[in-house]
């Protein structure tokens, strides 16, 4: 199994903290936003006497409410098209297992969410990367390039929209092109849409399940983690109109019995979150996004992509090996007893040698902390390069 680039430097961060150094965490997508009160209350005010198993696919009431949420987002599904999972992580693990046999291939635009590598390895799948580049903010690579990679072992194309780590938001035209390809070669199109709500600059998010004609090929991966800032709940789901896919996913779900009961209660209650919550949260992320991008752009030698969604960006640094630099930040650098932790981007690629001078930054800290973090990065680069 590959290690997680997001977590592999944790021992060095812990050591820095033991030395009394404060570490700003730009490495992990753990939002500091408060979880909606309704979700917390559902757990706090519950006097359950037996903490029993839940249904493997999630209760009908929760799945019905989820389908209403999807319909509001132009995704026409009902409760039977949904399997509730233990996080988007489990949804990915199950889905990749459902669509492939050992030795099969899936095509993923890179850089991609690093754990796609781990879930593919766990399922005996070969990841076939297709490179997107920082110069065009990681837009969809030319569709002919995808076509060149399709073999008789290809089962699916996996995209993340909006993207982690790129922040890229696919346009309807790009999705239509992927749809045509999926239909032409009878492939699944899997879209990880866990950041659906987090889009900026007035651009609309389009789900693959709103594309007409793709019903039997489209699979959505979803999660409550980021939407309601409840990463610790560990609840997500698989959504598809394809009955065979949902039937197979159910068998995986039955094998692990159920998702955690308290977390299911909280997730169901979270669906009552008022729109004003999202308006405030999205405005906050949007402001952080601009603060971060503007500050990074002011550092000489740093190139940064402009994210349109999610809460990450990729920055290219004037260093040859960002893995070494990221570790150095934790082991050898501090300013006024503070340092910053970033995720080296090489782990978000599967082409060896790619992304070596890039890092991923999560803008999940408040603006003041973000400004200080970028200042620390700037001071560190000056010291590192001299
Ligand atoms: C793109 C993407 N997909 C899936 C996940 C998994 O989320 P969870 O298992 O917390 O639902 C994450 C978490 O960061 C993510 O960024």
Short mmCIF file of C-alpha atoms and ligand atoms in Angstrom, two decimals:
data_model
loop_
_atom_site.label_atom_id
_atom_site.label_comp_id
_atom_site.label_asym_id
_atom_site.label_seq_id
_atom_site.Cartn_x
_atom_site.Cartn_y
_atom_site.Cartn_z
CA UNK A 1 0.00 0.00 0.00
CA UNK A 2 1.27 3.51 -0.78
CA UNK A 3 1.53 5.88 2.15
CA UNK A 4 -0.59 9.04 2.30
CA UNK A 5 1.35 12.17 1.26
CA UNK A 6 -1.05 14.14 3.44
CA UNK A 7 -0.20 12.25 6.61
CA UNK A 8 3.29 10.84 6.09
CA UNK A 9 5.04 13.87 7.63
CA UNK A 10 2.92 13.74 10.80
CA UNK A 11 5.74 12.27 12.97
CA UNK A 12 7.95 15.26 12.04
CA UNK A 13 5.12 17.68 12.89
CA UNK A 14 4.62 15.91 16.23
CA UNK A 15 8.35 16.18 16.97
CA UNK A 16 8.28 19.91 16.14
CA UNK A 17 5.31 20.40 18.50
CA UNK A 18 7.21 18.56 21.27
CA UNK A 19 10.04 21.07 20.80
CA UNK A 20 7.45 23.80 21.44
CA UNK A 21 7.09 24.93 17.80
CA UNK A 22 3.59 25.87 16.65
CA UNK A 23 2.70 24.20 13.34
CA UNK A 24 0.22 25.75 10.87
CA UNK A 25 -1.49 22.86 9.13
CA UNK A 26 -1.95 23.56 5.44
CA UNK A 27 -1.45 19.88 4.69
CA UNK A 28 -4.85 18.42 5.47
CA UNK A 29 -8.43 19.20 4.43
CA UNK A 30 -9.71 19.39 7.97
CA UNK A 31 -11.95 22.49 8.01
CA UNK A 32 -12.07 24.69 11.11
CA UNK A 33 -15.72 25.58 10.30
CA UNK A 34 -18.24 24.61 12.97
CA UNK A 35 -20.45 21.58 12.32
CA UNK A 36 -24.14 22.58 11.95
CA UNK A 37 -25.84 22.65 15.34
CA UNK A 38 -28.68 20.38 14.15
CA UNK A 39 -26.23 17.54 13.50
CA UNK A 40 -24.57 17.83 16.91
CA UNK A 41 -27.90 18.16 18.68
CA UNK A 42 -29.20 14.95 17.07
CA UNK A 43 -26.47 13.05 18.91
CA UNK A 44 -26.40 15.07 22.14
CA UNK A 45 -30.13 14.91 22.73
CA UNK A 46 -30.55 11.26 21.85
CA UNK A 47 -31.21 8.85 24.69
CA UNK A 48 -30.54 5.64 22.75
CA UNK A 49 -30.46 2.63 25.10
CA UNK A 50 -28.91 0.13 22.68
CA UNK A 51 -26.39 1.31 20.16
CA UNK A 52 -27.43 -1.24 17.55
CA UNK A 53 -26.33 -1.93 13.96
CA UNK A 54 -27.97 0.18 11.28
CA UNK A 55 -29.18 -1.16 7.93
CA UNK A 56 -26.26 -1.98 5.63
CA UNK A 57 -27.43 0.41 2.91
CA UNK A 58 -28.53 3.09 5.42
CA UNK A 59 -32.08 3.60 6.71
CA UNK A 60 -34.84 4.28 4.22
CA UNK A 61 -35.67 7.59 5.90
CA UNK A 62 -32.08 8.82 5.53
CA UNK A 63 -31.83 7.67 1.92
CA UNK A 64 -35.19 9.29 1.10
CA UNK A 65 -34.03 12.58 2.58
CA UNK A 66 -30.75 12.23 0.70
CA UNK A 67 -32.63 11.75 -2.57
CA UNK A 68 -34.53 15.02 -1.91
CA UNK A 69 -31.19 16.75 -1.38
CA UNK A 70 -29.96 15.35 -4.71
CA UNK A 71 -33.10 16.35 -6.56
CA UNK A 72 -32.57 19.91 -5.33
CA UNK A 73 -29.15 19.64 -6.97
CA UNK A 74 -30.59 18.48 -10.34
CA UNK A 75 -29.71 14.83 -9.67
CA UNK A 76 -32.84 12.77 -10.25
CA UNK A 77 -32.47 9.75 -7.97
CA UNK A 78 -34.55 7.94 -5.37
CA UNK A 79 -33.69 6.12 -2.15
CA UNK A 80 -32.96 2.85 -3.99
CA UNK A 81 -30.17 4.47 -5.99
CA UNK A 82 -28.15 5.18 -2.84
CA UNK A 83 -25.90 3.02 -0.64
CA UNK A 84 -24.78 4.82 2.51
CA UNK A 85 -21.13 4.18 3.35
CA UNK A 86 -18.62 4.84 6.11
CA UNK A 87 -17.22 8.00 4.55
CA UNK A 88 -16.50 8.86 0.94
CA UNK A 89 -13.41 6.72 1.48
CA UNK A 90 -15.44 3.55 1.81
CA UNK A 91 -17.63 4.63 -1.12
CA UNK A 92 -14.47 4.81 -3.25
CA UNK A 93 -13.13 1.50 -1.99
CA UNK A 94 -16.42 -0.30 -2.68
CA UNK A 95 -17.05 1.37 -6.04
CA UNK A 96 -13.62 0.54 -7.41
CA UNK A 97 -14.14 -3.06 -6.28
CA UNK A 98 -17.58 -3.15 -7.91
CA UNK A 99 -16.45 -1.98 -11.34
CA UNK A 100 -13.27 -4.00 -11.73
CA UNK A 101 -11.56 -7.35 -11.52
CA UNK A 102 -7.92 -7.84 -10.55
CA UNK A 103 -5.64 -6.37 -13.21
CA UNK A 104 -8.27 -4.02 -14.66
CA UNK A 105 -7.46 -0.38 -15.33
CA UNK A 106 -9.00 2.97 -14.49
CA UNK A 107 -8.01 6.27 -16.04
CA UNK A 108 -7.60 9.24 -13.68
CA UNK A 109 -6.52 12.79 -14.54
CA UNK A 110 -3.53 13.61 -12.35
CA UNK A 111 -2.77 15.16 -9.95
CA UNK A 112 -5.59 13.37 -8.11
CA UNK A 113 -6.74 12.79 -4.53
CA UNK A 114 -3.85 10.67 -3.30
CA UNK A 115 -5.91 7.94 -1.69
CA UNK A 116 -7.26 6.92 -5.13
CA UNK A 117 -3.87 5.21 -5.42
CA UNK A 118 -4.36 3.31 -2.17
CA UNK A 119 -7.94 2.24 -2.97
CA UNK A 120 -6.86 1.08 -6.43
CA UNK A 121 -3.95 -0.93 -5.05
CA UNK A 122 -6.28 -2.49 -2.48
CA UNK A 123 -8.58 -3.59 -5.32
CA UNK A 124 -5.77 -4.86 -7.58
CA UNK A 125 -6.48 -2.09 -10.10
CA UNK A 126 -3.85 -0.44 -12.26
CA UNK A 127 -4.18 3.37 -12.22
CA UNK A 128 -3.59 4.84 -15.67
CA UNK A 129 -2.84 8.54 -15.16
CA UNK A 130 -3.44 11.28 -17.68
CA UNK A 131 -1.55 14.48 -16.98
CA UNK A 132 -3.27 17.82 -16.46
CA UNK A 133 -1.05 20.85 -16.01
CA UNK A 134 -0.71 23.86 -13.73
CA UNK A 135 -0.41 26.18 -16.74
CA UNK A 136 -4.09 25.77 -17.58
CA UNK A 137 -5.19 25.38 -13.94
CA UNK A 138 -5.49 21.59 -14.41
CA UNK A 139 -8.33 21.67 -16.97
CA UNK A 140 -9.49 18.40 -18.53
CA UNK A 141 -6.75 16.98 -20.80
CA UNK A 142 -7.65 16.59 -24.50
CA UNK A 143 -10.18 13.82 -24.95
CA UNK A 144 -7.98 12.21 -27.67
CA UNK A 145 -5.35 11.70 -24.97
CA UNK A 146 -7.89 9.75 -22.90
CA UNK A 147 -8.83 7.70 -25.94
CA UNK A 148 -5.20 6.70 -26.51
CA UNK A 149 -5.08 5.17 -23.02
CA UNK A 150 -8.19 2.98 -23.35
CA UNK A 151 -7.46 -0.76 -23.55
CA UNK A 152 -9.63 -3.87 -23.22
CA UNK A 153 -8.87 -3.73 -19.48
CA UNK A 154 -10.17 -0.19 -18.97
CA UNK A 155 -13.30 -0.19 -16.80
CA UNK A 156 -13.77 3.38 -15.69
CA UNK A 157 -12.68 6.99 -15.74
CA UNK A 158 -12.50 8.61 -12.31
CA UNK A 159 -12.69 12.37 -11.87
CA UNK A 160 -12.91 14.63 -8.85
CA UNK A 161 -15.20 17.63 -9.38
CA UNK A 162 -14.43 20.17 -7.99
CA UNK A 163 -10.96 18.80 -7.66
CA UNK A 164 -8.79 17.92 -4.76
CA UNK A 165 -5.88 18.79 -5.00
CA UNK A 166 -6.33 21.09 -8.02
CA UNK A 167 -9.46 23.11 -7.17
CA UNK A 168 -10.47 22.70 -10.83
CA UNK A 169 -14.17 22.78 -11.66
CA UNK A 170 -15.13 20.90 -14.84
CA UNK A 171 -17.39 22.73 -17.28
CA UNK A 172 -20.53 21.15 -18.71
CA UNK A 173 -18.75 20.85 -22.09
CA UNK A 174 -15.86 18.95 -20.54
CA UNK A 175 -18.29 16.59 -18.81
CA UNK A 176 -20.22 16.08 -22.07
CA UNK A 177 -16.97 15.02 -23.74
CA UNK A 178 -16.30 12.50 -20.98
CA UNK A 179 -19.86 11.26 -21.30
CA UNK A 180 -19.44 10.61 -25.04
CA UNK A 181 -16.24 8.70 -24.35
CA UNK A 182 -17.80 6.62 -21.57
CA UNK A 183 -20.73 5.71 -23.82
CA UNK A 184 -18.53 4.97 -26.85
CA UNK A 185 -16.34 2.52 -24.91
CA UNK A 186 -18.97 1.38 -22.38
CA UNK A 187 -16.98 2.62 -19.37
CA UNK A 188 -18.19 3.78 -15.98
CA UNK A 189 -17.70 7.47 -15.29
CA UNK A 190 -17.11 7.88 -11.57
CA UNK A 191 -17.26 11.41 -10.18
CA UNK A 192 -16.09 12.22 -6.69
CA UNK A 193 -18.34 15.19 -5.89
CA UNK A 194 -17.67 15.54 -2.17
CA UNK A 195 -16.94 19.27 -2.64
CA UNK A 196 -20.08 19.94 -4.75
CA UNK A 197 -21.18 23.04 -2.75
CA UNK A 198 -17.79 24.71 -2.67
CA UNK A 199 -17.64 26.64 -5.94
CA UNK A 200 -16.64 30.26 -6.50
CA UNK A 201 -16.73 33.13 -8.99
CA UNK A 202 -20.41 32.48 -9.68
CA UNK A 203 -19.65 29.32 -11.64
CA UNK A 204 -22.19 26.51 -11.42
CA UNK A 205 -21.28 22.95 -10.50
CA UNK A 206 -22.54 20.28 -12.90
CA UNK A 207 -22.97 16.75 -11.68
CA UNK A 208 -22.30 13.85 -14.04
CA UNK A 209 -25.70 12.51 -13.00
CA UNK A 210 -27.38 15.50 -14.60
CA UNK A 211 -26.07 14.40 -18.02
CA UNK A 212 -28.79 12.84 -20.10
CA UNK A 213 -28.07 9.35 -21.43
CA UNK A 214 -25.33 8.57 -18.90
CA UNK A 215 -27.68 7.01 -16.31
CA UNK A 216 -26.26 3.46 -16.57
CA UNK A 217 -22.64 4.61 -16.58
CA UNK A 218 -22.55 7.38 -13.96
CA UNK A 219 -21.54 6.80 -10.34
CA UNK A 220 -21.25 9.57 -7.74
CA UNK A 221 -19.02 9.36 -4.68
CA UNK A 222 -20.25 11.58 -1.88
CA UNK A 223 -19.58 12.44 1.75
CA UNK A 224 -20.83 14.58 4.63
CA UNK A 225 -17.25 15.26 5.76
CA UNK A 226 -16.60 18.56 4.02
CA UNK A 227 -20.17 19.63 3.23
CA UNK A 228 -21.11 19.92 6.89
CA UNK A 229 -17.61 20.06 8.33
CA UNK A 230 -18.13 16.69 9.98
CA UNK A 231 -15.08 14.70 8.88
CA UNK A 232 -15.16 12.67 12.09
CA UNK A 233 -18.67 11.36 11.45
CA UNK A 234 -17.36 9.03 8.72
CA UNK A 235 -20.49 8.97 6.56
CA UNK A 236 -20.71 9.07 2.79
CA UNK A 237 -22.56 7.32 -0.02
CA UNK A 238 -22.51 5.80 -3.50
CA UNK A 239 -25.18 7.07 -5.91
CA UNK A 240 -26.03 5.41 -9.21
CA UNK A 241 -29.04 4.52 -11.38
CA UNK A 242 -27.24 1.33 -12.41
CA UNK A 243 -29.01 -1.46 -10.50
CA UNK A 244 -26.23 -4.03 -10.96
CA UNK A 245 -23.70 -1.58 -9.55
CA UNK A 246 -25.90 -0.72 -6.57
CA UNK A 247 -26.66 -4.43 -6.02
CA UNK A 248 -22.95 -5.24 -5.90
CA UNK A 249 -22.18 -2.28 -3.66
CA UNK A 250 -24.89 -3.54 -1.30
CA UNK A 251 -23.01 -6.85 -0.95
CA UNK A 252 -19.89 -4.95 0.09
CA UNK A 253 -22.02 -2.95 2.53
CA UNK A 254 -23.55 -6.14 3.96
CA UNK A 255 -20.08 -7.62 4.47
CA UNK A 256 -19.10 -4.72 6.71
CA UNK A 257 -22.56 -4.82 8.37
CA UNK A 258 -23.31 -1.12 8.82
CA UNK A 259 -22.02 2.41 9.17
CA UNK A 260 -21.82 3.87 12.70
CA UNK A 261 -25.28 4.57 14.15
CA UNK A 262 -24.63 7.88 15.92
CA UNK A 263 -22.91 9.28 12.86
CA UNK A 264 -25.90 8.27 10.71
CA UNK A 265 -28.23 10.18 13.03
CA UNK A 266 -26.02 13.26 12.83
CA UNK A 267 -25.78 13.02 9.03
CA UNK A 268 -29.54 12.73 8.62
CA UNK A 269 -30.07 15.76 10.86
CA UNK A 270 -27.40 17.69 8.93
CA UNK A 271 -29.66 17.62 5.88
CA UNK A 272 -31.82 20.21 7.67
CA UNK A 273 -28.95 22.69 7.57
CA UNK A 274 -30.37 26.01 6.25
CA UNK A 275 -29.02 27.52 3.00
CA UNK A 276 -27.67 30.51 5.00
CA UNK A 277 -25.10 28.17 6.59
CA UNK A 278 -23.66 27.38 3.15
CA UNK A 279 -23.81 30.99 2.01
CA UNK A 280 -21.65 32.00 5.00
CA UNK A 281 -19.25 29.08 4.70
CA UNK A 282 -18.75 29.49 0.95
CA UNK A 283 -18.14 33.22 1.37
CA UNK A 284 -15.54 32.44 4.02
CA UNK A 285 -13.72 29.90 1.83
CA UNK A 286 -13.87 32.26 -1.13
CA UNK A 287 -12.21 35.03 0.89
CA UNK A 288 -9.55 32.62 2.13
CA UNK A 289 -8.96 31.46 -1.43
CA UNK A 290 -8.22 34.98 -2.62
CA UNK A 291 -6.09 35.85 0.42
CA UNK A 292 -4.01 32.72 -0.17
CA UNK A 293 -3.63 33.06 -3.94
CA UNK A 294 -2.71 36.74 -3.74
CA UNK A 295 -0.15 36.12 -0.99
CA UNK A 296 1.42 33.17 -2.81
CA UNK A 297 1.61 35.11 -6.06
CA UNK A 298 3.76 37.68 -4.29
CA UNK A 299 6.52 35.20 -3.50
CA UNK A 300 9.20 35.22 -6.14
CA UNK A 301 9.56 31.94 -8.00
CA UNK A 302 6.21 30.54 -6.83
CA UNK A 303 3.57 29.61 -9.39
CA UNK A 304 0.05 28.89 -8.24
CA UNK A 305 -3.04 27.54 -9.99
CA UNK A 306 -6.30 29.44 -9.56
CA UNK A 307 -8.83 27.14 -7.90
CA UNK A 308 -12.52 27.60 -8.79
CA UNK A 309 -13.83 25.08 -6.30
CA UNK A 310 -13.11 22.87 -3.24
CA UNK A 311 -10.51 24.36 -0.85
CA UNK A 312 -7.12 23.38 -2.19
CA UNK A 313 -4.55 24.67 -4.59
CA UNK A 314 -1.32 23.39 -6.07
CA UNK A 315 1.71 25.65 -5.85
CA UNK A 316 4.96 25.14 -7.71
CA UNK A 317 8.01 26.11 -5.64
CA UNK A 318 11.56 27.03 -6.68
CA UNK A 319 12.91 23.82 -5.10
CA UNK A 320 13.90 20.54 -6.76
CA UNK A 321 12.27 18.23 -4.24
CA UNK A 322 9.22 19.45 -2.32
CA UNK A 323 9.23 16.28 -0.19
CA UNK A 324 12.63 17.21 1.21
CA UNK A 325 11.59 20.86 1.62
CA UNK A 326 8.34 19.94 3.43
CA UNK A 327 10.28 17.77 5.89
CA UNK A 328 12.92 20.49 6.32
CA UNK A 329 10.13 22.96 7.23
CA UNK A 330 9.22 20.76 10.18
CA UNK A 331 12.70 19.66 11.23
CA UNK A 332 14.93 22.64 10.59
CA UNK A 333 12.90 25.79 10.20
CA UNK A 334 10.99 28.07 12.53
CA UNK A 335 10.33 31.78 12.80
CA UNK A 336 9.23 33.15 16.19
CA UNK A 337 8.78 29.49 17.12
CA UNK A 338 6.29 28.82 14.32
CA UNK A 339 6.42 26.77 11.15
CA UNK A 340 4.10 25.48 8.47
CA UNK A 341 3.18 22.00 7.27
CA UNK A 342 2.32 21.35 3.61
CA UNK A 343 1.58 18.23 1.58
CA UNK A 344 4.23 17.45 -1.07
CA UNK A 345 2.35 17.01 -4.34
CA UNK A 346 4.35 14.06 -5.73
CA UNK A 347 2.00 11.69 -3.89
CA UNK A 348 -0.95 13.13 -5.83
CA UNK A 349 0.57 11.85 -9.08
CA UNK A 350 1.12 8.29 -10.14
CA UNK A 351 3.60 9.09 -12.93
CA UNK A 352 7.02 8.71 -11.24
CA UNK A 353 8.88 12.02 -10.99
CA UNK A 354 5.79 14.19 -11.53
CA UNK A 355 4.90 17.05 -9.22
CA UNK A 356 8.31 16.94 -7.52
CA UNK A 357 8.50 20.72 -7.12
CA UNK A 358 4.84 21.14 -6.17
CA UNK A 359 2.92 21.23 -2.91
CA UNK A 360 -0.76 21.08 -2.13
CA UNK A 361 -2.17 23.73 0.18
CA UNK A 362 -5.53 23.40 1.93
CA UNK A 363 -7.11 26.76 2.80
CA UNK A 364 -8.89 25.50 5.86
CA UNK A 365 -7.40 27.99 8.33
CA UNK A 366 -8.71 31.47 9.11
CA UNK A 367 -7.39 34.38 7.04
CA UNK A 368 -4.97 35.62 9.67
CA UNK A 369 -3.40 32.15 10.01
CA UNK A 370 -3.27 31.79 6.23
CA UNK A 371 -1.40 35.08 5.87
CA UNK A 372 1.06 34.07 8.58
CA UNK A 373 1.47 30.61 6.98
CA UNK A 374 2.37 32.10 3.61
CA UNK A 375 4.76 34.52 5.32
CA UNK A 376 6.43 31.53 6.99
CA UNK A 377 6.64 29.77 3.63
CA UNK A 378 8.28 32.84 2.10
CA UNK A 379 10.83 33.18 4.92
CA UNK A 380 11.53 29.46 4.76
CA UNK A 381 12.13 29.53 1.00
CA UNK A 382 14.56 32.45 1.40
CA UNK A 383 16.50 30.52 4.01
CA UNK A 384 16.32 27.20 2.18
CA UNK A 385 17.55 28.60 -1.11
CA UNK A 386 20.54 30.43 0.43
C1 LIG B 1 -11.72 14.19 -3.05
C2 LIG B 1 -12.00 13.44 -1.81
N1 LIG B 1 -12.71 12.32 -1.88
C3 LIG B 1 -12.97 11.58 -0.79
C4 LIG B 1 -12.50 11.97 0.45
C5 LIG B 1 -12.79 11.10 1.61
O1 LIG B 1 -13.61 11.72 2.50
P1 LIG B 1 -14.32 11.00 3.72
O2 LIG B 1 -13.85 9.58 3.76
O3 LIG B 1 -13.92 11.77 4.93
O4 LIG B 1 -15.76 11.09 3.42
C6 LIG B 1 -11.75 13.14 0.58
C7 LIG B 1 -11.20 13.57 1.87
O5 LIG B 1 -10.43 14.46 1.98
C8 LIG B 1 -11.49 13.89 -0.58
O6 LIG B 1 -10.78 15.02 -0.55
#
